[in-house]
Amino acid sequence: MTDSPASSLLITNIGELMTQDPARGADGVLRDAAVVLEGERIAWLGTAAEAPAADAVHDAGGRAVLPGWVDSHTHLVFAGDRTAEFEARMAGQSYQAGGIAVTVKATRAADDYELTRLLLARAAEAAAGGTTYLETKTGYGLDVEQEARSARIASTVADQVTFLGAHLVPAGVDADAYTDLVCGDMLSAVRAYVQWADVFCERGAFTEEQSRRVLTACRDAGLGLRVHGNQLGEGPGVALAVEFGAASVDHVNYLSDTDVELLAGTWAGWDAGAGTGRRGTVATCLPACDLSTRQPLAPGRRLLDAGVEIALASNCNPGTSYTSSMNYCVTTAVLQMGLSVHEAVRAATYGGALALGVHTGTDADGERAVGSIAVGHRADLHLLNAPSATHLAYRPGMPLTAAVWRAGKQVA
């Protein structure tokens, strides 16, 4: 059931309120708790016994409430699927980036109505699983007109949009000439619709020199930066991300000791306990993709131990991770990456908000912070059909999302 936000809503009888608010200490958990929503914001939280009156009441029934998932890495503007590629990979073929071209062909063939319909359906599916804040990328157009179209359509649905014209060099096109196109006419065509730029710095995609050109042009155009890096092997992606002050480097499956040290160095001025100081480069781990491509999982435990802030994201795309389930990503992080439940939930909420720059305060458009439950933040909440978040890993694969509020409105 969905409804419009009441002027105030009290969610009470919460067994475990996992706030992910650094100001509340190491775990940020309140028990026997309640939260009051007013319009789109969180107005109050504390013990249920001390809760103020509100216009409407929702009884959580002793179950757990988390921040809504912040999915900071998706590729949702596409048509078609790549089941044949998936079946080949399951039969033993190794993953290569070239399958992107299959999706480019299908996406170009779809009209605006169809692309928008598909995007809305995927966003609704994500919301039904607890995702309340969504980034998505272009990258399946790969010419000026198609990338601009993808960016425009994405901007009508996603909270933030990333320009990924530098996803793959189209077949038959000179790589340096295409890089020039990305840095020139393509960037100009998408600029009004996007907040970020990304580059796939990997063998078979863009070289270090080409990636540097893309990052420089996009930085000069005023975009925030992200990097797809170190997915298929050790490479220059992490070092480039750090050099350019990128908000995140994503995939990070293969990291040298130097890579980890570089990332850790970006967080030297950050107070993780207080959530204050200079934000560094987030390492975004994409475990659903790692399992689908049969790659080693990103070393989340190693990164955390080194002092690097990490995010978990779905990487929902038709080739390597056709899932929007952040529950699945959290489960995998606990069962196979060595993260505690608290660490995994934090990475999928506060970590994603860090990667997107919406973890605190307001952005330039006046948008409220997401990724944690605190007074003044956007009212994005995820009620589990379980007494604690531990059940996400303890009962893997079960439908544990009971209700979802996005900006104060119940959407699932």
Coordinates of C-alpha atoms in Angstrom, one line a residue:
M1 CA 0.0 0.0 0.0
T2 CA 1.2 3.6 -0.7
D3 CA 0.0 6.9 0.6
S4 CA 0.8 10.6 0.6
P5 CA 2.8 12.0 3.5
A6 CA 0.6 13.1 6.4
S7 CA 1.5 16.4 8.0
S8 CA 3.1 14.3 10.7
L9 CA 3.6 10.5 11.1
L10 CA 4.8 8.6 14.1
I11 CA 6.4 5.3 13.4
T12 CA 6.6 3.6 16.8
N13 CA 7.3 0.3 18.5
I14 CA 10.5 0.0 16.6
G15 CA 12.5 -2.9 18.0
E16 CA 15.8 -1.8 16.5
L17 CA 16.4 1.6 14.9
M18 CA 19.7 1.5 13.0
T19 CA 20.3 5.2 12.4
Q20 CA 23.7 5.1 10.8
D21 CA 24.2 8.6 12.3
P22 CA 27.9 9.1 13.2
A23 CA 26.8 11.5 15.9
R24 CA 25.2 8.6 17.8
G25 CA 28.4 6.6 18.3
A26 CA 29.9 3.5 16.8
D27 CA 26.7 1.6 16.1
G28 CA 24.1 4.3 16.2
V29 CA 21.4 1.8 17.2
L30 CA 18.3 2.8 19.3
R31 CA 16.0 0.1 20.8
D32 CA 12.3 0.4 21.6
A33 CA 12.4 3.5 19.5
A34 CA 10.2 5.8 17.5
V35 CA 10.6 8.3 14.6
V36 CA 8.4 11.2 13.7
L37 CA 8.2 12.4 10.1
E38 CA 6.9 15.8 9.1
G39 CA 6.3 16.2 5.4
E40 CA 9.6 15.1 3.7
R41 CA 11.8 15.4 6.8
I42 CA 12.6 13.6 10.0
A43 CA 11.4 15.8 12.8
W44 CA 12.2 13.7 15.9
L45 CA 13.6 10.3 17.0
G46 CA 14.1 8.7 20.4
T47 CA 12.6 6.1 22.7
A48 CA 9.0 5.1 22.0
A49 CA 8.0 6.0 25.6
E50 CA 9.0 9.6 24.9
A51 CA 7.5 10.0 21.5
P52 CA 5.4 13.1 20.8
A53 CA 2.0 12.9 19.3
A54 CA 1.5 13.0 15.6
D55 CA -1.4 13.1 13.1
A56 CA -1.0 9.5 12.1
V57 CA 0.7 6.4 13.6
H58 CA 2.4 3.4 12.1
D59 CA 3.1 0.5 14.4
A60 CA 6.4 -1.2 13.5
G61 CA 5.4 -4.2 15.5
G62 CA 8.9 -4.6 17.2
R63 CA 10.6 -4.8 13.9
A64 CA 13.8 -3.1 12.6
V65 CA 14.0 0.2 10.8
L66 CA 17.0 1.2 8.7
P67 CA 17.7 4.2 6.5
G68 CA 16.6 3.6 2.9
W69 CA 19.2 2.1 0.7
V70 CA 21.3 4.6 -1.2
D71 CA 22.3 2.9 -4.5
S72 CA 25.2 5.0 -5.8
H73 CA 26.0 2.9 -8.9
T74 CA 23.5 1.8 -11.5
H75 CA 23.1 1.7 -15.3
L76 CA 19.3 1.7 -15.7
V77 CA 18.7 3.5 -19.0
F78 CA 18.7 0.6 -21.4
A79 CA 16.6 -1.7 -23.5
G80 CA 17.0 -5.5 -24.2
D81 CA 18.9 -8.0 -22.1
R82 CA 22.0 -10.1 -22.4
T83 CA 20.9 -13.6 -21.3
A84 CA 23.0 -15.2 -23.9
E85 CA 26.1 -13.6 -22.5
F86 CA 25.2 -14.6 -19.0
E87 CA 24.7 -18.2 -20.1
A88 CA 28.1 -18.2 -21.8
R89 CA 29.7 -16.9 -18.7
M90 CA 28.1 -19.5 -16.5
A91 CA 29.4 -22.1 -19.0
G92 CA 33.0 -20.9 -18.4
Q93 CA 33.7 -18.0 -20.7
S94 CA 35.4 -15.1 -19.0
Y95 CA 33.9 -11.7 -18.7
Q96 CA 35.0 -9.0 -21.2
A97 CA 33.6 -5.5 -21.5
G98 CA 32.6 -5.9 -25.2
G99 CA 29.1 -7.1 -24.4
I100 CA 28.2 -3.5 -23.7
A101 CA 27.8 -3.0 -27.5
V102 CA 24.8 -5.4 -27.5
T103 CA 23.0 -3.1 -25.1
V104 CA 24.0 0.0 -27.1
K105 CA 22.3 -1.4 -30.2
A106 CA 19.1 -2.3 -28.3
T107 CA 19.0 1.0 -26.5
R108 CA 19.4 3.1 -29.6
A109 CA 16.5 1.1 -31.2
A110 CA 14.1 1.9 -28.4
D111 CA 12.0 5.1 -28.5
D112 CA 11.8 7.6 -25.7
Y113 CA 8.5 6.2 -24.4
E114 CA 9.9 2.7 -24.1
L115 CA 13.2 3.8 -22.4
T116 CA 11.2 5.9 -19.9
R117 CA 8.8 3.1 -19.2
L118 CA 11.6 0.6 -18.6
L119 CA 13.5 3.1 -16.4
L120 CA 10.4 3.8 -14.3
A121 CA 9.8 0.1 -13.8
R122 CA 13.3 -0.5 -12.7
A123 CA 13.2 2.4 -10.3
A124 CA 9.9 1.1 -8.8
E125 CA 11.4 -2.4 -8.4
A126 CA 14.4 -0.8 -6.5
A127 CA 12.1 1.2 -4.3
A128 CA 10.1 -2.0 -3.5
G129 CA 13.3 -3.5 -2.2
G130 CA 14.1 -0.5 0.1
T131 CA 16.1 1.8 -2.2
T132 CA 15.1 5.4 -1.6
Y133 CA 18.0 7.3 -3.3
L134 CA 19.2 6.3 -6.8
E135 CA 22.0 7.3 -9.0
T136 CA 22.1 6.1 -12.6
K137 CA 24.4 6.6 -15.6
T138 CA 24.3 7.1 -19.3
G139 CA 26.6 4.9 -21.4
Y140 CA 24.4 2.9 -23.7
G141 CA 24.1 5.6 -26.3
L142 CA 27.7 6.3 -27.2
D143 CA 27.0 9.1 -29.7
V144 CA 26.1 12.7 -29.0
E145 CA 22.4 12.5 -29.7
Q146 CA 21.9 9.1 -27.9
E147 CA 23.9 10.1 -24.8
A148 CA 22.0 13.4 -24.5
R149 CA 18.7 11.4 -24.8
S150 CA 19.8 9.0 -22.1
A151 CA 20.8 11.8 -19.8
R152 CA 17.6 13.6 -20.3
I153 CA 15.4 10.6 -19.6
A154 CA 17.5 9.6 -16.6
S155 CA 17.1 13.0 -15.1
T156 CA 13.4 12.7 -14.9
V157 CA 13.6 9.6 -12.6
A158 CA 16.9 9.3 -10.8
D159 CA 18.1 11.4 -7.9
Q160 CA 21.5 11.9 -9.5
V161 CA 22.8 11.2 -13.1
T162 CA 26.3 10.4 -14.2
F163 CA 27.6 10.9 -17.7
L164 CA 29.4 7.8 -18.9
G165 CA 30.0 8.5 -22.5
A166 CA 33.4 7.0 -21.8
H167 CA 32.0 3.5 -21.3
L168 CA 33.2 1.8 -24.4
V169 CA 34.7 2.9 -27.7
P170 CA 32.1 2.0 -30.4
A171 CA 33.2 -0.6 -33.0
G172 CA 34.9 0.9 -36.0
V173 CA 35.6 4.2 -34.3
D174 CA 39.1 5.5 -33.6
A175 CA 39.6 5.5 -29.8
D176 CA 41.4 8.9 -29.6
A177 CA 38.8 10.5 -31.9
Y178 CA 36.0 9.1 -29.8
T179 CA 37.7 10.4 -26.6
D180 CA 37.7 13.9 -28.2
L181 CA 34.0 13.5 -28.9
V182 CA 33.3 12.6 -25.3
C183 CA 35.3 15.6 -24.1
G184 CA 33.7 18.0 -26.5
D185 CA 30.3 17.8 -28.2
M186 CA 29.0 14.9 -26.1
L187 CA 29.9 16.6 -22.8
S188 CA 28.2 19.8 -24.0
A189 CA 25.1 17.9 -25.0
V190 CA 24.6 16.2 -21.6
R191 CA 25.8 18.9 -19.3
A192 CA 22.4 20.3 -18.4
Y193 CA 21.1 16.9 -17.2
V194 CA 24.0 15.4 -15.1
Q195 CA 25.9 16.0 -11.9
W196 CA 28.8 13.6 -12.4
A197 CA 31.1 12.1 -15.0
D198 CA 32.6 8.7 -15.0
V199 CA 35.1 6.8 -17.2
F200 CA 35.7 3.1 -17.6
C201 CA 39.5 3.0 -17.1
E202 CA 40.2 -0.6 -17.9
R203 CA 41.8 -2.8 -20.6
G204 CA 39.4 -3.1 -23.5
A205 CA 37.9 0.3 -22.6
F206 CA 39.8 3.5 -22.0
T207 CA 43.6 3.9 -21.4
E208 CA 45.1 5.9 -18.6
E209 CA 45.8 8.8 -21.0
Q210 CA 42.4 8.8 -22.5
S211 CA 40.8 8.5 -19.1
R212 CA 42.9 11.5 -17.9
R213 CA 41.6 13.6 -20.8
V214 CA 38.0 12.7 -20.0
L215 CA 38.3 13.5 -16.3
T216 CA 40.1 16.8 -17.0
A217 CA 37.4 17.9 -19.5
C218 CA 34.5 16.9 -17.2
R219 CA 36.2 18.5 -14.1
D220 CA 36.7 21.7 -16.1
A221 CA 33.0 21.6 -17.0
G222 CA 32.1 21.6 -13.3
L223 CA 31.1 18.0 -12.9
G224 CA 31.9 15.8 -10.0
L225 CA 34.1 12.8 -10.9
R226 CA 33.9 9.0 -10.5
V227 CA 36.0 6.2 -12.0
H228 CA 35.2 2.6 -13.0
G229 CA 38.6 1.1 -12.1
N230 CA 40.5 -2.0 -11.2
Q231 CA 37.7 -4.4 -12.1
L232 CA 39.6 -6.7 -14.5
G233 CA 43.1 -6.4 -13.0
E234 CA 45.4 -4.0 -11.2
G235 CA 45.6 -0.8 -13.2
P236 CA 45.7 3.0 -13.1
G237 CA 42.1 3.6 -12.1
V238 CA 42.6 4.0 -8.4
A239 CA 45.6 6.3 -8.8
L240 CA 43.7 8.5 -11.3
A241 CA 40.7 8.7 -9.0
V242 CA 42.8 9.9 -6.1
E243 CA 44.8 12.3 -8.3
F244 CA 41.6 14.0 -9.6
G245 CA 39.9 13.9 -6.2
A246 CA 37.1 11.7 -7.5
A247 CA 34.2 11.1 -5.1
S248 CA 34.4 7.4 -5.7
V249 CA 36.3 4.7 -7.5
D250 CA 34.0 1.7 -8.3
H251 CA 34.6 -2.0 -8.7
V252 CA 38.1 -2.1 -7.0
N253 CA 38.4 -5.9 -7.3
Y254 CA 42.2 -5.9 -7.8
L255 CA 44.1 -3.6 -5.5
S256 CA 47.8 -3.3 -4.9
D257 CA 49.1 -2.3 -1.5
T258 CA 49.9 1.1 -3.1
D259 CA 46.3 1.5 -4.3
V260 CA 45.0 0.8 -0.7
E261 CA 47.5 3.3 0.7
L262 CA 46.5 6.0 -1.8
L263 CA 42.8 5.6 -1.0
A264 CA 43.5 5.6 2.8
G265 CA 45.5 8.8 2.4
T266 CA 42.4 10.6 1.0
W267 CA 40.6 9.9 4.4
A268 CA 43.5 11.2 6.6
G269 CA 41.5 14.3 7.5
W270 CA 38.2 12.5 8.0
D271 CA 36.7 11.9 11.4
A272 CA 34.6 8.7 10.8
G273 CA 33.1 8.8 14.3
A274 CA 31.8 12.3 13.9
G275 CA 31.2 12.2 10.1
T276 CA 33.2 15.5 9.7
G277 CA 36.3 16.6 8.0
R278 CA 37.6 16.3 4.5
R279 CA 35.8 13.6 2.5
G280 CA 38.0 11.3 0.6
T281 CA 37.5 8.9 -2.3
V282 CA 35.0 6.2 -1.5
A283 CA 35.7 2.7 -2.7
T284 CA 32.4 1.4 -4.1
C285 CA 32.1 -2.4 -3.9
L286 CA 29.7 -4.2 -6.3
P287 CA 29.3 -7.7 -5.0
A288 CA 26.3 -8.7 -7.2
C289 CA 28.5 -7.9 -10.3
D290 CA 31.4 -9.8 -8.8
L291 CA 29.4 -13.0 -8.4
S292 CA 27.8 -12.7 -11.8
T293 CA 31.2 -12.2 -13.5
R294 CA 32.9 -14.8 -11.3
Q295 CA 35.5 -12.2 -10.3
P296 CA 37.2 -12.1 -6.9
L297 CA 35.0 -10.0 -4.6
A298 CA 36.1 -6.5 -3.9
P299 CA 38.3 -6.5 -0.7
G300 CA 35.9 -4.6 1.5
R301 CA 37.4 -5.9 4.8
R302 CA 40.9 -4.9 3.7
L303 CA 39.7 -1.4 2.7
L304 CA 37.8 -0.8 6.0
D305 CA 40.8 -2.0 8.0
A306 CA 43.0 0.5 6.2
G307 CA 40.6 3.4 7.0
V308 CA 38.9 3.7 3.7
E309 CA 35.2 4.5 3.6
I310 CA 33.4 2.0 1.3
A311 CA 30.0 1.9 -0.3
L312 CA 27.9 -1.0 -1.5
A313 CA 25.9 -0.6 -4.7
S314 CA 23.9 -2.9 -7.0
N315 CA 25.6 -1.9 -10.3
C316 CA 22.2 -2.9 -11.8
N317 CA 22.8 -3.4 -15.6
P318 CA 21.8 -5.9 -18.2
G319 CA 25.1 -7.5 -18.7
T320 CA 26.9 -8.2 -15.4
S321 CA 24.5 -7.5 -12.5
Y322 CA 20.8 -7.5 -13.5
T323 CA 19.5 -6.9 -10.0
S324 CA 18.5 -3.8 -8.0
S325 CA 18.4 -5.8 -4.8
M326 CA 20.5 -4.0 -2.2
N327 CA 19.3 -6.6 0.3
Y328 CA 21.2 -9.1 -1.8
C329 CA 24.3 -6.9 -1.8
V330 CA 24.3 -6.5 1.9
T331 CA 23.8 -10.3 2.4
T332 CA 26.7 -11.0 0.1
A333 CA 29.0 -8.5 1.9
V334 CA 28.3 -10.2 5.2
L335 CA 28.5 -13.8 4.1
Q336 CA 31.4 -13.5 1.6
M337 CA 33.3 -10.2 2.1
G338 CA 34.0 -10.3 5.8
L339 CA 31.8 -7.3 6.8
S340 CA 29.7 -7.2 9.9
V341 CA 26.0 -6.5 9.5
H342 CA 26.5 -3.0 10.8
E343 CA 29.3 -2.3 8.4
A344 CA 27.4 -3.7 5.4
V345 CA 24.3 -1.7 6.2
R346 CA 26.4 1.4 6.7
A347 CA 28.1 0.9 3.3
A348 CA 24.7 0.5 1.6
T349 CA 23.3 3.7 3.2
Y350 CA 25.7 6.2 4.6
G351 CA 28.5 5.0 2.4
G352 CA 26.4 5.5 -0.7
A353 CA 25.5 9.0 0.5
L354 CA 29.2 9.8 1.0
A355 CA 29.9 8.7 -2.5
L356 CA 27.2 11.0 -3.8
G357 CA 27.9 13.9 -1.5
V358 CA 24.5 13.8 0.2
H359 CA 25.5 12.4 3.6
T360 CA 25.1 15.7 5.5
G361 CA 23.6 19.1 5.3
T362 CA 22.0 20.2 2.0
D363 CA 23.4 20.2 -1.5
A364 CA 23.3 23.2 -3.9
D365 CA 19.7 22.5 -4.7
G366 CA 18.6 22.4 -1.1
E367 CA 18.1 18.7 -1.0
R368 CA 18.2 17.1 2.5
A369 CA 20.8 14.6 3.5
V370 CA 20.1 10.9 3.1
G371 CA 21.8 7.7 4.2
S372 CA 21.2 8.1 7.9
I373 CA 18.3 8.7 10.2
A374 CA 18.7 12.1 12.0
V375 CA 16.6 15.1 12.7
G376 CA 16.4 17.3 9.6
H377 CA 17.4 14.6 7.1
R378 CA 15.1 13.4 4.4
A379 CA 12.6 10.9 5.7
D380 CA 13.9 7.8 3.9
L381 CA 13.1 4.7 6.0
H382 CA 13.1 1.0 5.4
L383 CA 11.1 -1.2 7.7
L384 CA 12.2 -4.8 7.8
N385 CA 9.9 -7.8 8.4
A386 CA 12.4 -8.9 11.0
P387 CA 13.5 -7.8 14.5
S388 CA 17.0 -6.8 13.5
A389 CA 19.1 -6.1 10.4
T390 CA 21.1 -9.3 11.2
H391 CA 18.2 -11.2 9.5
L392 CA 19.3 -9.8 6.1
A393 CA 22.3 -12.2 6.3
Y394 CA 20.8 -14.7 8.6
R395 CA 17.8 -15.4 6.3
P396 CA 19.4 -14.8 2.8
G397 CA 17.0 -14.5 -0.1
M398 CA 13.9 -13.9 2.0
P399 CA 11.5 -11.0 1.2
L400 CA 12.3 -9.0 4.3
T401 CA 11.2 -5.5 3.2
A402 CA 8.0 -4.7 4.9
A403 CA 7.5 -1.0 4.1
V404 CA 9.5 1.9 2.6
W405 CA 9.1 5.6 3.0
R406 CA 10.8 8.0 0.5
A407 CA 10.8 11.7 1.4
G408 CA 8.1 11.0 3.9
K409 CA 5.8 9.2 1.4
Q410 CA 5.2 5.5 1.8
V411 CA 6.2 3.9 -1.6
A412 CA 6.2 0.2 -0.7

